Protein backbone atom coordinates (compact mmCIF):
# COMPACT_ATOMS: atom_id res chain seq x y z
CA UNK A 1 0.00 0.00 0.00
CA UNK A 2 1.16 3.52 -0.77
CA UNK A 3 1.84 5.89 2.10
CA UNK A 4 -1.06 8.25 2.71
CA UNK A 5 -0.38 11.82 1.66
CA UNK A 6 -3.03 14.04 3.19
CA UNK A 7 -3.76 17.01 0.93
CA UNK A 8 -6.17 19.89 1.35
CA UNK A 9 -9.21 19.56 -0.92
CA UNK A 10 -12.05 21.98 -1.51
CA UNK A 11 -15.04 19.88 -0.45
CA UNK A 12 -18.26 21.48 0.88
CA UNK A 13 -18.80 21.09 4.64
CA UNK A 14 -21.81 21.71 6.87
CA UNK A 15 -20.34 23.53 9.88
CA UNK A 16 -22.59 23.48 12.96
CA UNK A 17 -20.20 25.27 15.34
CA UNK A 18 -16.64 26.54 15.15
CA UNK A 19 -14.23 28.42 17.40
CA UNK A 20 -10.45 28.58 17.72
CA UNK A 21 -10.25 25.19 19.45
CA UNK A 22 -12.81 22.92 17.79
CA UNK A 23 -15.31 22.48 15.01
CA UNK A 24 -18.55 20.48 14.90
CA UNK A 25 -19.43 19.08 11.47
CA UNK A 26 -22.66 17.52 10.19
CA UNK A 27 -21.09 14.81 8.01
CA UNK A 28 -22.98 13.52 4.98
CA UNK A 29 -23.35 9.80 4.35
CA UNK A 30 -20.68 8.52 1.97
CA UNK A 31 -17.81 10.60 3.35
CA UNK A 32 -14.90 8.79 5.02
CA UNK A 33 -13.59 10.57 8.13
CA UNK A 34 -9.84 10.25 7.52
CA UNK A 35 -7.55 8.91 4.77
CA UNK A 36 -6.78 5.19 4.83
CA UNK A 37 -5.87 2.52 2.27
CA UNK A 38 -8.68 2.53 -0.29
CA UNK A 39 -9.76 6.06 0.69
CA UNK A 40 -6.69 8.18 0.06
CA UNK A 41 -8.57 11.44 -0.46
CA UNK A 42 -12.02 13.01 -0.55
CA UNK A 43 -12.26 12.53 3.21
CA UNK A 44 -13.43 14.82 5.99
CA UNK A 45 -9.80 15.47 6.95
CA UNK A 46 -8.96 16.57 3.38
CA UNK A 47 -11.92 18.96 3.48
CA UNK A 48 -10.97 20.31 6.92
CA UNK A 49 -7.37 20.96 5.90
CA UNK A 50 -8.67 23.17 3.11
CA UNK A 51 -11.24 24.83 5.38
CA UNK A 52 -8.62 25.72 8.00
CA UNK A 53 -5.56 26.20 5.87
CA UNK A 54 -3.83 23.41 7.80
CA UNK A 55 -4.59 24.41 11.40
CA UNK A 56 -5.86 21.11 12.81
CA UNK A 57 -4.49 19.53 15.98
CA UNK A 58 -1.39 17.53 15.04
CA UNK A 59 -1.94 14.83 17.63
CA UNK A 60 -3.58 12.35 15.26
CA UNK A 61 -0.58 12.32 12.91
CA UNK A 62 -0.62 13.21 9.24
CA UNK A 63 -3.53 10.97 8.28
CA UNK A 64 -5.79 11.76 11.26
CA UNK A 65 -5.12 15.33 12.41
CA UNK A 66 -7.70 16.55 14.92
CA UNK A 67 -9.75 13.35 14.81
CA UNK A 68 -11.02 12.49 18.29
CA UNK A 69 -13.79 10.07 17.28
CA UNK A 70 -15.23 8.67 14.06
CA UNK A 71 -18.51 7.71 12.51
CA UNK A 72 -18.73 5.18 9.69
CA UNK A 73 -18.50 6.28 6.07
CA UNK A 74 -22.17 5.58 5.39
CA UNK A 75 -23.43 6.96 8.70
CA UNK A 76 -24.47 10.60 8.60
CA UNK A 77 -24.43 13.16 11.38
CA UNK A 78 -22.47 15.04 14.01
CA UNK A 79 -18.75 14.85 14.64
CA UNK A 80 -16.44 17.09 16.71
CA UNK A 81 -12.88 17.71 15.52
CA UNK A 82 -10.07 19.33 17.52
CA UNK A 83 -8.31 22.35 16.03
CA UNK A 84 -5.83 22.77 18.88
CA UNK A 85 -3.75 20.27 20.83
CA UNK A 86 -5.30 21.42 24.13
CA UNK A 87 -8.77 20.75 22.74
CA UNK A 88 -7.65 17.35 21.44
CA UNK A 89 -6.41 16.28 24.89
CA UNK A 90 -9.56 17.56 26.60
CA UNK A 91 -11.98 15.94 24.17
CA UNK A 92 -10.09 12.65 24.11
CA UNK A 93 -10.29 12.50 27.92
CA UNK A 94 -14.07 12.95 27.80
CA UNK A 95 -14.49 10.18 25.24
CA UNK A 96 -12.27 7.92 27.34
CA UNK A 97 -14.38 8.59 30.45
CA UNK A 98 -17.62 8.08 28.45
CA UNK A 99 -18.96 11.51 29.45
CA UNK A 100 -19.76 12.55 25.87
CA UNK A 101 -23.49 12.27 25.13
CA UNK A 102 -24.24 10.75 21.74
CA UNK A 103 -27.66 9.74 20.44
CA UNK A 104 -28.21 8.07 17.07
CA UNK A 105 -31.41 7.62 15.09
CA UNK A 106 -31.66 4.20 13.45
CA UNK A 107 -34.31 2.41 11.40
CA UNK A 108 -34.30 -1.28 12.27
CA UNK A 109 -36.03 -4.51 11.38
CA UNK A 110 -38.62 -5.51 13.96
CA UNK A 111 -39.73 -3.62 17.06
CA UNK A 112 -37.61 -4.16 20.20
CA UNK A 113 -39.95 -4.83 23.13
CA UNK A 114 -39.46 -5.96 26.73
CA UNK A 115 -42.34 -8.39 26.31
CA UNK A 116 -40.57 -10.32 23.55
CA UNK A 117 -39.54 -13.71 25.02
CA UNK A 118 -36.90 -14.12 22.30
CA UNK A 119 -35.13 -10.99 23.49
CA UNK A 120 -35.44 -12.08 27.09
CA UNK A 121 -33.52 -15.19 26.14
CA UNK A 122 -30.80 -13.42 24.13
CA UNK A 123 -27.51 -13.28 26.01
CA UNK A 124 -26.35 -9.75 26.72
CA UNK A 125 -29.81 -8.21 26.19
CA UNK A 126 -31.79 -6.77 29.10
CA UNK A 127 -34.45 -4.11 29.61
CA UNK A 128 -34.54 -1.05 31.80
CA UNK A 129 -37.60 0.99 32.86
CA UNK A 130 -39.37 2.72 29.99
CA UNK A 131 -38.90 -0.24 27.63
CA UNK A 132 -35.24 0.71 27.10
CA UNK A 133 -33.28 -2.19 25.61
CA UNK A 134 -29.72 -2.53 26.88
CA UNK A 135 -27.14 -4.61 25.01
CA UNK A 136 -23.95 -5.42 26.92
CA UNK A 137 -21.11 -7.48 25.47
CA UNK A 138 -17.49 -7.46 24.44
CA UNK A 139 -16.65 -6.51 20.85
CA UNK A 140 -13.65 -7.59 18.77
CA UNK A 141 -12.70 -8.07 15.14
CA UNK A 142 -14.36 -11.08 13.54
CA UNK A 143 -11.97 -14.04 13.31
CA UNK A 144 -12.44 -14.63 9.59
CA UNK A 145 -13.81 -11.33 8.25
CA UNK A 146 -11.54 -8.47 9.31
CA UNK A 147 -14.04 -5.86 8.12
CA UNK A 148 -16.60 -6.99 10.68
CA UNK A 149 -16.93 -6.76 14.44
CA UNK A 150 -18.16 -9.72 16.46
CA UNK A 151 -20.05 -9.96 19.75
CA UNK A 152 -18.08 -11.85 22.41
CA UNK A 153 -18.57 -12.46 26.11
CA UNK A 154 -14.89 -13.10 26.87
CA UNK A 155 -11.98 -11.03 25.55
CA UNK A 156 -12.48 -8.04 23.29
CA UNK A 157 -13.53 -4.59 24.49
CA UNK A 158 -16.48 -3.78 26.74
CA UNK A 159 -19.44 -2.22 24.91
CA UNK A 160 -22.86 -1.01 26.05
CA UNK A 161 -25.67 0.27 23.81
CA UNK A 162 -29.16 1.39 24.82
CA UNK A 163 -32.11 1.72 22.46
CA UNK A 164 -35.68 2.99 22.78
CA UNK A 165 -38.44 2.76 20.17
CA UNK A 166 -39.56 6.16 18.89
CA UNK A 167 -42.01 4.97 16.23
CA UNK A 168 -43.09 1.52 15.05
CA UNK A 169 -44.21 0.58 11.54
CA UNK A 170 -46.66 -2.28 11.09
CA UNK A 171 -44.97 -4.28 13.84
CA UNK A 172 -42.09 -5.11 11.46
CA UNK A 173 -39.80 -2.06 11.59
CA UNK A 174 -39.05 0.80 13.94
CA UNK A 175 -37.31 4.13 14.30
CA UNK A 176 -35.18 3.82 17.43
CA UNK A 177 -33.14 6.23 19.50
CA UNK A 178 -29.80 4.58 20.34
CA UNK A 179 -27.26 5.97 22.76
CA UNK A 180 -23.76 4.86 23.56
CA UNK A 181 -22.16 4.22 26.92
CA UNK A 182 -19.01 3.19 25.05
CA UNK A 183 -17.96 3.97 21.49
CA UNK A 184 -16.60 0.94 19.65
CA UNK A 185 -16.28 0.38 15.92
CA UNK A 186 -19.70 -0.48 14.38
CA UNK A 187 -21.11 -0.73 17.93
CA UNK A 188 -24.75 0.16 17.27
CA UNK A 189 -24.86 -1.83 14.04
CA UNK A 190 -23.45 -5.02 15.55
CA UNK A 191 -25.35 -4.76 18.85
CA UNK A 192 -28.72 -4.20 17.17
CA UNK A 193 -28.04 -7.13 14.84
CA UNK A 194 -27.11 -9.30 17.85
CA UNK A 195 -30.49 -8.45 19.36
CA UNK A 196 -32.20 -9.51 16.11
CA UNK A 197 -32.97 -5.92 15.11
CA UNK A 198 -30.36 -5.19 12.44
CA UNK A 199 -30.40 -1.84 10.66
CA UNK A 200 -32.29 -1.48 7.41
CA UNK A 201 -29.81 -1.05 4.54
CA UNK A 202 -26.82 -2.34 6.51
CA UNK A 203 -24.82 -4.44 4.01
CA UNK A 204 -22.63 -6.01 6.70
CA UNK A 205 -24.88 -6.74 9.68
CA UNK A 206 -28.42 -6.17 8.37
CA UNK A 207 -28.90 -9.61 6.86
CA UNK A 208 -31.04 -10.39 3.82
CA UNK A 209 -34.33 -9.59 5.52
CA UNK A 210 -37.24 -8.03 3.68
CA UNK A 211 -40.26 -6.26 5.09
CA UNK A 212 -43.63 -7.87 4.30
CA UNK A 213 -45.74 -5.63 2.01
CA UNK A 214 -48.83 -6.64 4.00
CA UNK A 215 -47.43 -4.78 7.02
CA UNK A 216 -45.94 -1.65 5.45
CA UNK A 217 -47.37 -1.69 1.92
CA UNK A 218 -45.57 -2.18 -1.36
CA UNK A 219 -44.09 1.33 -1.15
CA UNK A 220 -42.68 0.81 2.35
CA UNK A 221 -41.30 -2.63 1.57
CA UNK A 222 -39.68 -1.40 -1.65
CA UNK A 223 -38.15 1.66 0.07
CA UNK A 224 -36.59 -0.52 2.76
CA UNK A 225 -35.27 -3.05 0.23
CA UNK A 226 -33.70 -0.31 -1.89
CA UNK A 227 -32.22 1.75 0.96
CA UNK A 228 -28.56 2.11 -0.07
CA UNK A 229 -26.80 2.46 3.31
CA UNK A 230 -27.24 1.60 6.95
CA UNK A 231 -30.14 3.74 8.19
CA UNK A 232 -28.10 5.39 10.95
CA UNK A 233 -27.71 9.07 11.80
CA UNK A 234 -25.66 10.69 14.58
CA UNK A 235 -28.46 12.98 15.72
CA UNK A 236 -27.19 14.62 18.92
CA UNK A 237 -23.76 15.34 20.38
CA UNK A 238 -23.10 16.83 23.81
CA UNK A 239 -19.81 17.49 25.60
CA UNK A 240 -18.03 19.98 27.81
CA UNK A 241 -15.92 22.50 25.91
CA UNK A 242 -12.35 21.31 26.56
CA UNK A 243 -11.04 24.86 27.09
CA UNK A 244 -13.89 27.02 28.42
CA UNK A 245 -15.69 24.27 30.37
CA UNK A 246 -19.04 25.27 28.87
CA UNK A 247 -21.58 22.48 28.37
CA UNK A 248 -22.38 22.23 24.67
CA UNK A 249 -25.14 20.29 22.92
CA UNK A 250 -25.86 20.01 19.20
CA UNK A 251 -28.57 18.29 17.19
CA UNK A 252 -28.90 17.39 13.52
CA UNK A 253 -32.22 16.73 11.75
CA UNK A 254 -32.69 13.46 9.94
CA UNK A 255 -31.19 13.55 6.44
CA UNK A 256 -33.51 13.49 3.45
CA UNK A 257 -32.94 9.80 2.61
CA UNK A 258 -33.92 8.51 6.09
CA UNK A 259 -36.84 10.95 6.24
CA UNK A 260 -38.08 9.61 2.89
CA UNK A 261 -37.76 6.03 4.16
CA UNK A 262 -39.90 6.88 7.21
CA UNK A 263 -42.52 8.55 5.00
CA UNK A 264 -42.68 5.42 2.82
CA UNK A 265 -43.05 3.17 5.87
CA UNK A 266 -45.80 5.37 7.30
CA UNK A 267 -47.62 5.53 3.96
CA UNK A 268 -47.69 1.76 3.70
CA UNK A 269 -49.33 1.41 7.11
CA UNK A 270 -52.36 3.48 6.15
mmCIF file of C-alpha atoms in Angstrom:
data_model
loop_
_atom_site.group_PDB
_atom_site.id
_atom_site.type_symbol
_atom_site.label_atom_id
_atom_site.label_comp_id
_atom_site.label_asym_id
_atom_site.label_seq_id
_atom_site.Cartn_x
_atom_site.Cartn_y
_atom_site.Cartn_z
ATOM 1 C CA UNK A 1 0.000 0.000 0.000
ATOM 2 C CA UNK A 2 1.162 3.518 -0.773
ATOM 3 C CA UNK A 3 1.845 5.894 2.098
ATOM 4 C CA UNK A 4 -1.064 8.249 2.710
ATOM 5 C CA UNK A 5 -0.379 11.824 1.661
ATOM 6 C CA UNK A 6 -3.035 14.038 3.189
ATOM 7 C CA UNK A 7 -3.759 17.009 0.930
ATOM 8 C CA UNK A 8 -6.174 19.893 1.348
ATOM 9 C CA UNK A 9 -9.208 19.561 -0.916
ATOM 10 C CA UNK A 10 -12.051 21.981 -1.508
ATOM 11 C CA UNK A 11 -15.037 19.880 -0.447
ATOM 12 C CA UNK A 12 -18.258 21.478 0.884
ATOM 13 C CA UNK A 13 -18.796 21.094 4.642
ATOM 14 C CA UNK A 14 -21.809 21.710 6.874
ATOM 15 C CA UNK A 15 -20.340 23.530 9.877
ATOM 16 C CA UNK A 16 -22.586 23.482 12.959
ATOM 17 C CA UNK A 17 -20.204 25.275 15.338
ATOM 18 C CA UNK A 18 -16.641 26.541 15.152
ATOM 19 C CA UNK A 19 -14.228 28.423 17.401
ATOM 20 C CA UNK A 20 -10.454 28.584 17.716
ATOM 21 C CA UNK A 21 -10.245 25.186 19.451
ATOM 22 C CA UNK A 22 -12.813 22.921 17.795
ATOM 23 C CA UNK A 23 -15.306 22.476 15.005
ATOM 24 C CA UNK A 24 -18.547 20.476 14.901
ATOM 25 C CA UNK A 25 -19.434 19.081 11.472
ATOM 26 C CA UNK A 26 -22.658 17.523 10.188
ATOM 27 C CA UNK A 27 -21.095 14.812 8.012
ATOM 28 C CA UNK A 28 -22.983 13.518 4.981
ATOM 29 C CA UNK A 29 -23.346 9.801 4.355
ATOM 30 C CA UNK A 30 -20.681 8.523 1.974
ATOM 31 C CA UNK A 31 -17.810 10.598 3.346
ATOM 32 C CA UNK A 32 -14.899 8.792 5.024
ATOM 33 C CA UNK A 33 -13.589 10.574 8.131
ATOM 34 C CA UNK A 34 -9.844 10.253 7.520
ATOM 35 C CA UNK A 35 -7.545 8.908 4.769
ATOM 36 C CA UNK A 36 -6.778 5.186 4.830
ATOM 37 C CA UNK A 37 -5.871 2.517 2.267
ATOM 38 C CA UNK A 38 -8.675 2.535 -0.286
ATOM 39 C CA UNK A 39 -9.759 6.058 0.695
ATOM 40 C CA UNK A 40 -6.688 8.184 0.061
ATOM 41 C CA UNK A 41 -8.575 11.440 -0.464
ATOM 42 C CA UNK A 42 -12.019 13.015 -0.548
ATOM 43 C CA UNK A 43 -12.260 12.530 3.211
ATOM 44 C CA UNK A 44 -13.428 14.817 5.994
ATOM 45 C CA UNK A 45 -9.798 15.473 6.950
ATOM 46 C CA UNK A 46 -8.960 16.571 3.380
ATOM 47 C CA UNK A 47 -11.919 18.957 3.483
ATOM 48 C CA UNK A 48 -10.973 20.309 6.922
ATOM 49 C CA UNK A 49 -7.370 20.957 5.905
ATOM 50 C CA UNK A 50 -8.669 23.170 3.108
ATOM 51 C CA UNK A 51 -11.242 24.830 5.383
ATOM 52 C CA UNK A 52 -8.623 25.723 8.002
ATOM 53 C CA UNK A 53 -5.564 26.203 5.870
ATOM 54 C CA UNK A 54 -3.832 23.415 7.798
ATOM 55 C CA UNK A 55 -4.592 24.410 11.403
ATOM 56 C CA UNK A 56 -5.860 21.107 12.814
ATOM 57 C CA UNK A 57 -4.491 19.526 15.984
ATOM 58 C CA UNK A 58 -1.387 17.535 15.036
ATOM 59 C CA UNK A 59 -1.935 14.826 17.627
ATOM 60 C CA UNK A 60 -3.583 12.345 15.257
ATOM 61 C CA UNK A 61 -0.582 12.322 12.914
ATOM 62 C CA UNK A 62 -0.619 13.207 9.236
ATOM 63 C CA UNK A 63 -3.534 10.974 8.285
ATOM 64 C CA UNK A 64 -5.790 11.760 11.264
ATOM 65 C CA UNK A 65 -5.116 15.334 12.413
ATOM 66 C CA UNK A 66 -7.696 16.555 14.918
ATOM 67 C CA UNK A 67 -9.746 13.354 14.809
ATOM 68 C CA UNK A 68 -11.025 12.492 18.291
ATOM 69 C CA UNK A 69 -13.793 10.070 17.281
ATOM 70 C CA UNK A 70 -15.229 8.672 14.060
ATOM 71 C CA UNK A 71 -18.512 7.714 12.508
ATOM 72 C CA UNK A 72 -18.727 5.181 9.694
ATOM 73 C CA UNK A 73 -18.499 6.276 6.067
ATOM 74 C CA UNK A 74 -22.174 5.584 5.395
ATOM 75 C CA UNK A 75 -23.429 6.956 8.705
ATOM 76 C CA UNK A 76 -24.469 10.604 8.600
ATOM 77 C CA UNK A 77 -24.426 13.156 11.381
ATOM 78 C CA UNK A 78 -22.473 15.039 14.014
ATOM 79 C CA UNK A 79 -18.748 14.849 14.639
ATOM 80 C CA UNK A 80 -16.444 17.086 16.709
ATOM 81 C CA UNK A 81 -12.877 17.711 15.519
ATOM 82 C CA UNK A 82 -10.066 19.330 17.518
ATOM 83 C CA UNK A 83 -8.309 22.346 16.026
ATOM 84 C CA UNK A 84 -5.831 22.770 18.881
ATOM 85 C CA UNK A 85 -3.749 20.265 20.831
ATOM 86 C CA UNK A 86 -5.301 21.423 24.130
ATOM 87 C CA UNK A 87 -8.772 20.746 22.740
ATOM 88 C CA UNK A 88 -7.651 17.355 21.444
ATOM 89 C CA UNK A 89 -6.411 16.277 24.885
ATOM 90 C CA UNK A 90 -9.559 17.560 26.596
ATOM 91 C CA UNK A 91 -11.983 15.944 24.173
ATOM 92 C CA UNK A 92 -10.085 12.648 24.112
ATOM 93 C CA UNK A 93 -10.290 12.496 27.919
ATOM 94 C CA UNK A 94 -14.075 12.945 27.804
ATOM 95 C CA UNK A 95 -14.486 10.176 25.237
ATOM 96 C CA UNK A 96 -12.274 7.924 27.345
ATOM 97 C CA UNK A 97 -14.383 8.593 30.451
ATOM 98 C CA UNK A 98 -17.618 8.085 28.447
ATOM 99 C CA UNK A 99 -18.959 11.515 29.449
ATOM 100 C CA UNK A 100 -19.760 12.554 25.870
ATOM 101 C CA UNK A 101 -23.490 12.274 25.127
ATOM 102 C CA UNK A 102 -24.243 10.747 21.736
ATOM 103 C CA UNK A 103 -27.660 9.737 20.441
ATOM 104 C CA UNK A 104 -28.210 8.072 17.074
ATOM 105 C CA UNK A 105 -31.415 7.623 15.091
ATOM 106 C CA UNK A 106 -31.656 4.200 13.454
ATOM 107 C CA UNK A 107 -34.307 2.411 11.405
ATOM 108 C CA UNK A 108 -34.296 -1.279 12.272
ATOM 109 C CA UNK A 109 -36.035 -4.507 11.379
ATOM 110 C CA UNK A 110 -38.620 -5.506 13.956
ATOM 111 C CA UNK A 111 -39.728 -3.623 17.062
ATOM 112 C CA UNK A 112 -37.609 -4.160 20.202
ATOM 113 C CA UNK A 113 -39.946 -4.835 23.132
ATOM 114 C CA UNK A 114 -39.461 -5.957 26.734
ATOM 115 C CA UNK A 115 -42.343 -8.394 26.309
ATOM 116 C CA UNK A 116 -40.575 -10.322 23.547
ATOM 117 C CA UNK A 117 -39.542 -13.708 25.021
ATOM 118 C CA UNK A 118 -36.899 -14.118 22.301
ATOM 119 C CA UNK A 119 -35.130 -10.990 23.491
ATOM 120 C CA UNK A 120 -35.441 -12.077 27.092
ATOM 121 C CA UNK A 121 -33.521 -15.192 26.145
ATOM 122 C CA UNK A 122 -30.805 -13.422 24.133
ATOM 123 C CA UNK A 123 -27.512 -13.278 26.009
ATOM 124 C CA UNK A 124 -26.349 -9.754 26.721
ATOM 125 C CA UNK A 125 -29.814 -8.213 26.189
ATOM 126 C CA UNK A 126 -31.795 -6.766 29.098
ATOM 127 C CA UNK A 127 -34.451 -4.112 29.606
ATOM 128 C CA UNK A 128 -34.541 -1.046 31.802
ATOM 129 C CA UNK A 129 -37.596 0.987 32.864
ATOM 130 C CA UNK A 130 -39.367 2.721 29.992
ATOM 131 C CA UNK A 131 -38.898 -0.237 27.625
ATOM 132 C CA UNK A 132 -35.239 0.706 27.103
ATOM 133 C CA UNK A 133 -33.280 -2.192 25.612
ATOM 134 C CA UNK A 134 -29.719 -2.526 26.882
ATOM 135 C CA UNK A 135 -27.142 -4.609 25.012
ATOM 136 C CA UNK A 136 -23.948 -5.420 26.915
ATOM 137 C CA UNK A 137 -21.105 -7.475 25.472
ATOM 138 C CA UNK A 138 -17.486 -7.457 24.443
ATOM 139 C CA UNK A 139 -16.654 -6.507 20.848
ATOM 140 C CA UNK A 140 -13.651 -7.585 18.768
ATOM 141 C CA UNK A 141 -12.700 -8.073 15.144
ATOM 142 C CA UNK A 142 -14.359 -11.081 13.538
ATOM 143 C CA UNK A 143 -11.968 -14.042 13.314
ATOM 144 C CA UNK A 144 -12.438 -14.634 9.588
ATOM 145 C CA UNK A 145 -13.806 -11.329 8.249
ATOM 146 C CA UNK A 146 -11.536 -8.466 9.310
ATOM 147 C CA UNK A 147 -14.040 -5.862 8.118
ATOM 148 C CA UNK A 148 -16.605 -6.987 10.683
ATOM 149 C CA UNK A 149 -16.927 -6.755 14.435
ATOM 150 C CA UNK A 150 -18.160 -9.719 16.460
ATOM 151 C CA UNK A 151 -20.047 -9.965 19.749
ATOM 152 C CA UNK A 152 -18.078 -11.853 22.410
ATOM 153 C CA UNK A 153 -18.565 -12.465 26.106
ATOM 154 C CA UNK A 154 -14.892 -13.101 26.866
ATOM 155 C CA UNK A 155 -11.984 -11.034 25.548
ATOM 156 C CA UNK A 156 -12.483 -8.036 23.288
ATOM 157 C CA UNK A 157 -13.534 -4.585 24.485
ATOM 158 C CA UNK A 158 -16.479 -3.784 26.742
ATOM 159 C CA UNK A 159 -19.436 -2.224 24.910
ATOM 160 C CA UNK A 160 -22.862 -1.012 26.053
ATOM 161 C CA UNK A 161 -25.669 0.275 23.815
ATOM 162 C CA UNK A 162 -29.159 1.390 24.820
ATOM 163 C CA UNK A 163 -32.113 1.722 22.456
ATOM 164 C CA UNK A 164 -35.680 2.995 22.777
ATOM 165 C CA UNK A 165 -38.435 2.756 20.171
ATOM 166 C CA UNK A 166 -39.557 6.164 18.888
ATOM 167 C CA UNK A 167 -42.005 4.971 16.230
ATOM 168 C CA UNK A 168 -43.093 1.523 15.054
ATOM 169 C CA UNK A 169 -44.213 0.584 11.536
ATOM 170 C CA UNK A 170 -46.660 -2.277 11.093
ATOM 171 C CA UNK A 171 -44.969 -4.276 13.839
ATOM 172 C CA UNK A 172 -42.087 -5.111 11.463
ATOM 173 C CA UNK A 173 -39.801 -2.057 11.588
ATOM 174 C CA UNK A 174 -39.053 0.798 13.945
ATOM 175 C CA UNK A 175 -37.307 4.132 14.298
ATOM 176 C CA UNK A 176 -35.181 3.818 17.427
ATOM 177 C CA UNK A 177 -33.141 6.230 19.502
ATOM 178 C CA UNK A 178 -29.798 4.577 20.340
ATOM 179 C CA UNK A 179 -27.263 5.966 22.760
ATOM 180 C CA UNK A 180 -23.759 4.863 23.565
ATOM 181 C CA UNK A 181 -22.161 4.225 26.920
ATOM 182 C CA UNK A 182 -19.013 3.188 25.049
ATOM 183 C CA UNK A 183 -17.960 3.972 21.490
ATOM 184 C CA UNK A 184 -16.597 0.939 19.653
ATOM 185 C CA UNK A 185 -16.284 0.375 15.917
ATOM 186 C CA UNK A 186 -19.697 -0.480 14.383
ATOM 187 C CA UNK A 187 -21.106 -0.729 17.926
ATOM 188 C CA UNK A 188 -24.753 0.164 17.267
ATOM 189 C CA UNK A 189 -24.859 -1.828 14.037
ATOM 190 C CA UNK A 190 -23.453 -5.022 15.553
ATOM 191 C CA UNK A 191 -25.354 -4.755 18.846
ATOM 192 C CA UNK A 192 -28.722 -4.200 17.170
ATOM 193 C CA UNK A 193 -28.036 -7.129 14.840
ATOM 194 C CA UNK A 194 -27.106 -9.298 17.850
ATOM 195 C CA UNK A 195 -30.492 -8.455 19.364
ATOM 196 C CA UNK A 196 -32.201 -9.507 16.113
ATOM 197 C CA UNK A 197 -32.971 -5.921 15.108
ATOM 198 C CA UNK A 198 -30.362 -5.186 12.440
ATOM 199 C CA UNK A 199 -30.400 -1.838 10.659
ATOM 200 C CA UNK A 200 -32.287 -1.480 7.413
ATOM 201 C CA UNK A 201 -29.813 -1.053 4.538
ATOM 202 C CA UNK A 202 -26.823 -2.340 6.511
ATOM 203 C CA UNK A 203 -24.815 -4.443 4.011
ATOM 204 C CA UNK A 204 -22.625 -6.009 6.703
ATOM 205 C CA UNK A 205 -24.885 -6.738 9.676
ATOM 206 C CA UNK A 206 -28.416 -6.170 8.366
ATOM 207 C CA UNK A 207 -28.905 -9.606 6.857
ATOM 208 C CA UNK A 208 -31.041 -10.388 3.817
ATOM 209 C CA UNK A 209 -34.333 -9.591 5.522
ATOM 210 C CA UNK A 210 -37.242 -8.031 3.675
ATOM 211 C CA UNK A 211 -40.261 -6.256 5.093
ATOM 212 C CA UNK A 212 -43.630 -7.865 4.304
ATOM 213 C CA UNK A 213 -45.737 -5.630 2.008
ATOM 214 C CA UNK A 214 -48.831 -6.635 3.999
ATOM 215 C CA UNK A 215 -47.431 -4.780 7.019
ATOM 216 C CA UNK A 216 -45.936 -1.651 5.448
ATOM 217 C CA UNK A 217 -47.375 -1.692 1.918
ATOM 218 C CA UNK A 218 -45.567 -2.177 -1.358
ATOM 219 C CA UNK A 219 -44.094 1.331 -1.146
ATOM 220 C CA UNK A 220 -42.679 0.813 2.347
ATOM 221 C CA UNK A 221 -41.297 -2.633 1.570
ATOM 222 C CA UNK A 222 -39.682 -1.396 -1.654
ATOM 223 C CA UNK A 223 -38.153 1.661 0.066
ATOM 224 C CA UNK A 224 -36.589 -0.518 2.757
ATOM 225 C CA UNK A 225 -35.274 -3.046 0.226
ATOM 226 C CA UNK A 226 -33.695 -0.305 -1.886
ATOM 227 C CA UNK A 227 -32.216 1.749 0.956
ATOM 228 C CA UNK A 228 -28.556 2.112 -0.073
ATOM 229 C CA UNK A 229 -26.797 2.460 3.306
ATOM 230 C CA UNK A 230 -27.241 1.597 6.952
ATOM 231 C CA UNK A 231 -30.139 3.741 8.191
ATOM 232 C CA UNK A 232 -28.096 5.390 10.952
ATOM 233 C CA UNK A 233 -27.706 9.068 11.801
ATOM 234 C CA UNK A 234 -25.655 10.691 14.582
ATOM 235 C CA UNK A 235 -28.460 12.979 15.720
ATOM 236 C CA UNK A 236 -27.187 14.616 18.920
ATOM 237 C CA UNK A 237 -23.761 15.341 20.384
ATOM 238 C CA UNK A 238 -23.104 16.829 23.810
ATOM 239 C CA UNK A 239 -19.815 17.486 25.601
ATOM 240 C CA UNK A 240 -18.028 19.983 27.806
ATOM 241 C CA UNK A 241 -15.925 22.502 25.913
ATOM 242 C CA UNK A 242 -12.354 21.309 26.557
ATOM 243 C CA UNK A 243 -11.040 24.858 27.087
ATOM 244 C CA UNK A 244 -13.893 27.016 28.421
ATOM 245 C CA UNK A 245 -15.692 24.265 30.366
ATOM 246 C CA UNK A 246 -19.044 25.271 28.869
ATOM 247 C CA UNK A 247 -21.584 22.484 28.372
ATOM 248 C CA UNK A 248 -22.382 22.230 24.668
ATOM 249 C CA UNK A 249 -25.135 20.289 22.925
ATOM 250 C CA UNK A 250 -25.862 20.007 19.205
ATOM 251 C CA UNK A 251 -28.567 18.294 17.188
ATOM 252 C CA UNK A 252 -28.904 17.393 13.524
ATOM 253 C CA UNK A 253 -32.215 16.729 11.747
ATOM 254 C CA UNK A 254 -32.691 13.456 9.943
ATOM 255 C CA UNK A 255 -31.193 13.555 6.439
ATOM 256 C CA UNK A 256 -33.513 13.489 3.448
ATOM 257 C CA UNK A 257 -32.940 9.803 2.609
ATOM 258 C CA UNK A 258 -33.915 8.513 6.085
ATOM 259 C CA UNK A 259 -36.843 10.946 6.245
ATOM 260 C CA UNK A 260 -38.080 9.613 2.889
ATOM 261 C CA UNK A 261 -37.760 6.035 4.164
ATOM 262 C CA UNK A 262 -39.899 6.882 7.205
ATOM 263 C CA UNK A 263 -42.523 8.552 5.003
ATOM 264 C CA UNK A 264 -42.684 5.421 2.822
ATOM 265 C CA UNK A 265 -43.049 3.175 5.874
ATOM 266 C CA UNK A 266 -45.800 5.374 7.301
ATOM 267 C CA UNK A 267 -47.618 5.532 3.959
ATOM 268 C CA UNK A 268 -47.694 1.759 3.696
ATOM 269 C CA UNK A 269 -49.332 1.407 7.108
ATOM 270 C CA UNK A 270 -52.361 3.481 6.152
#
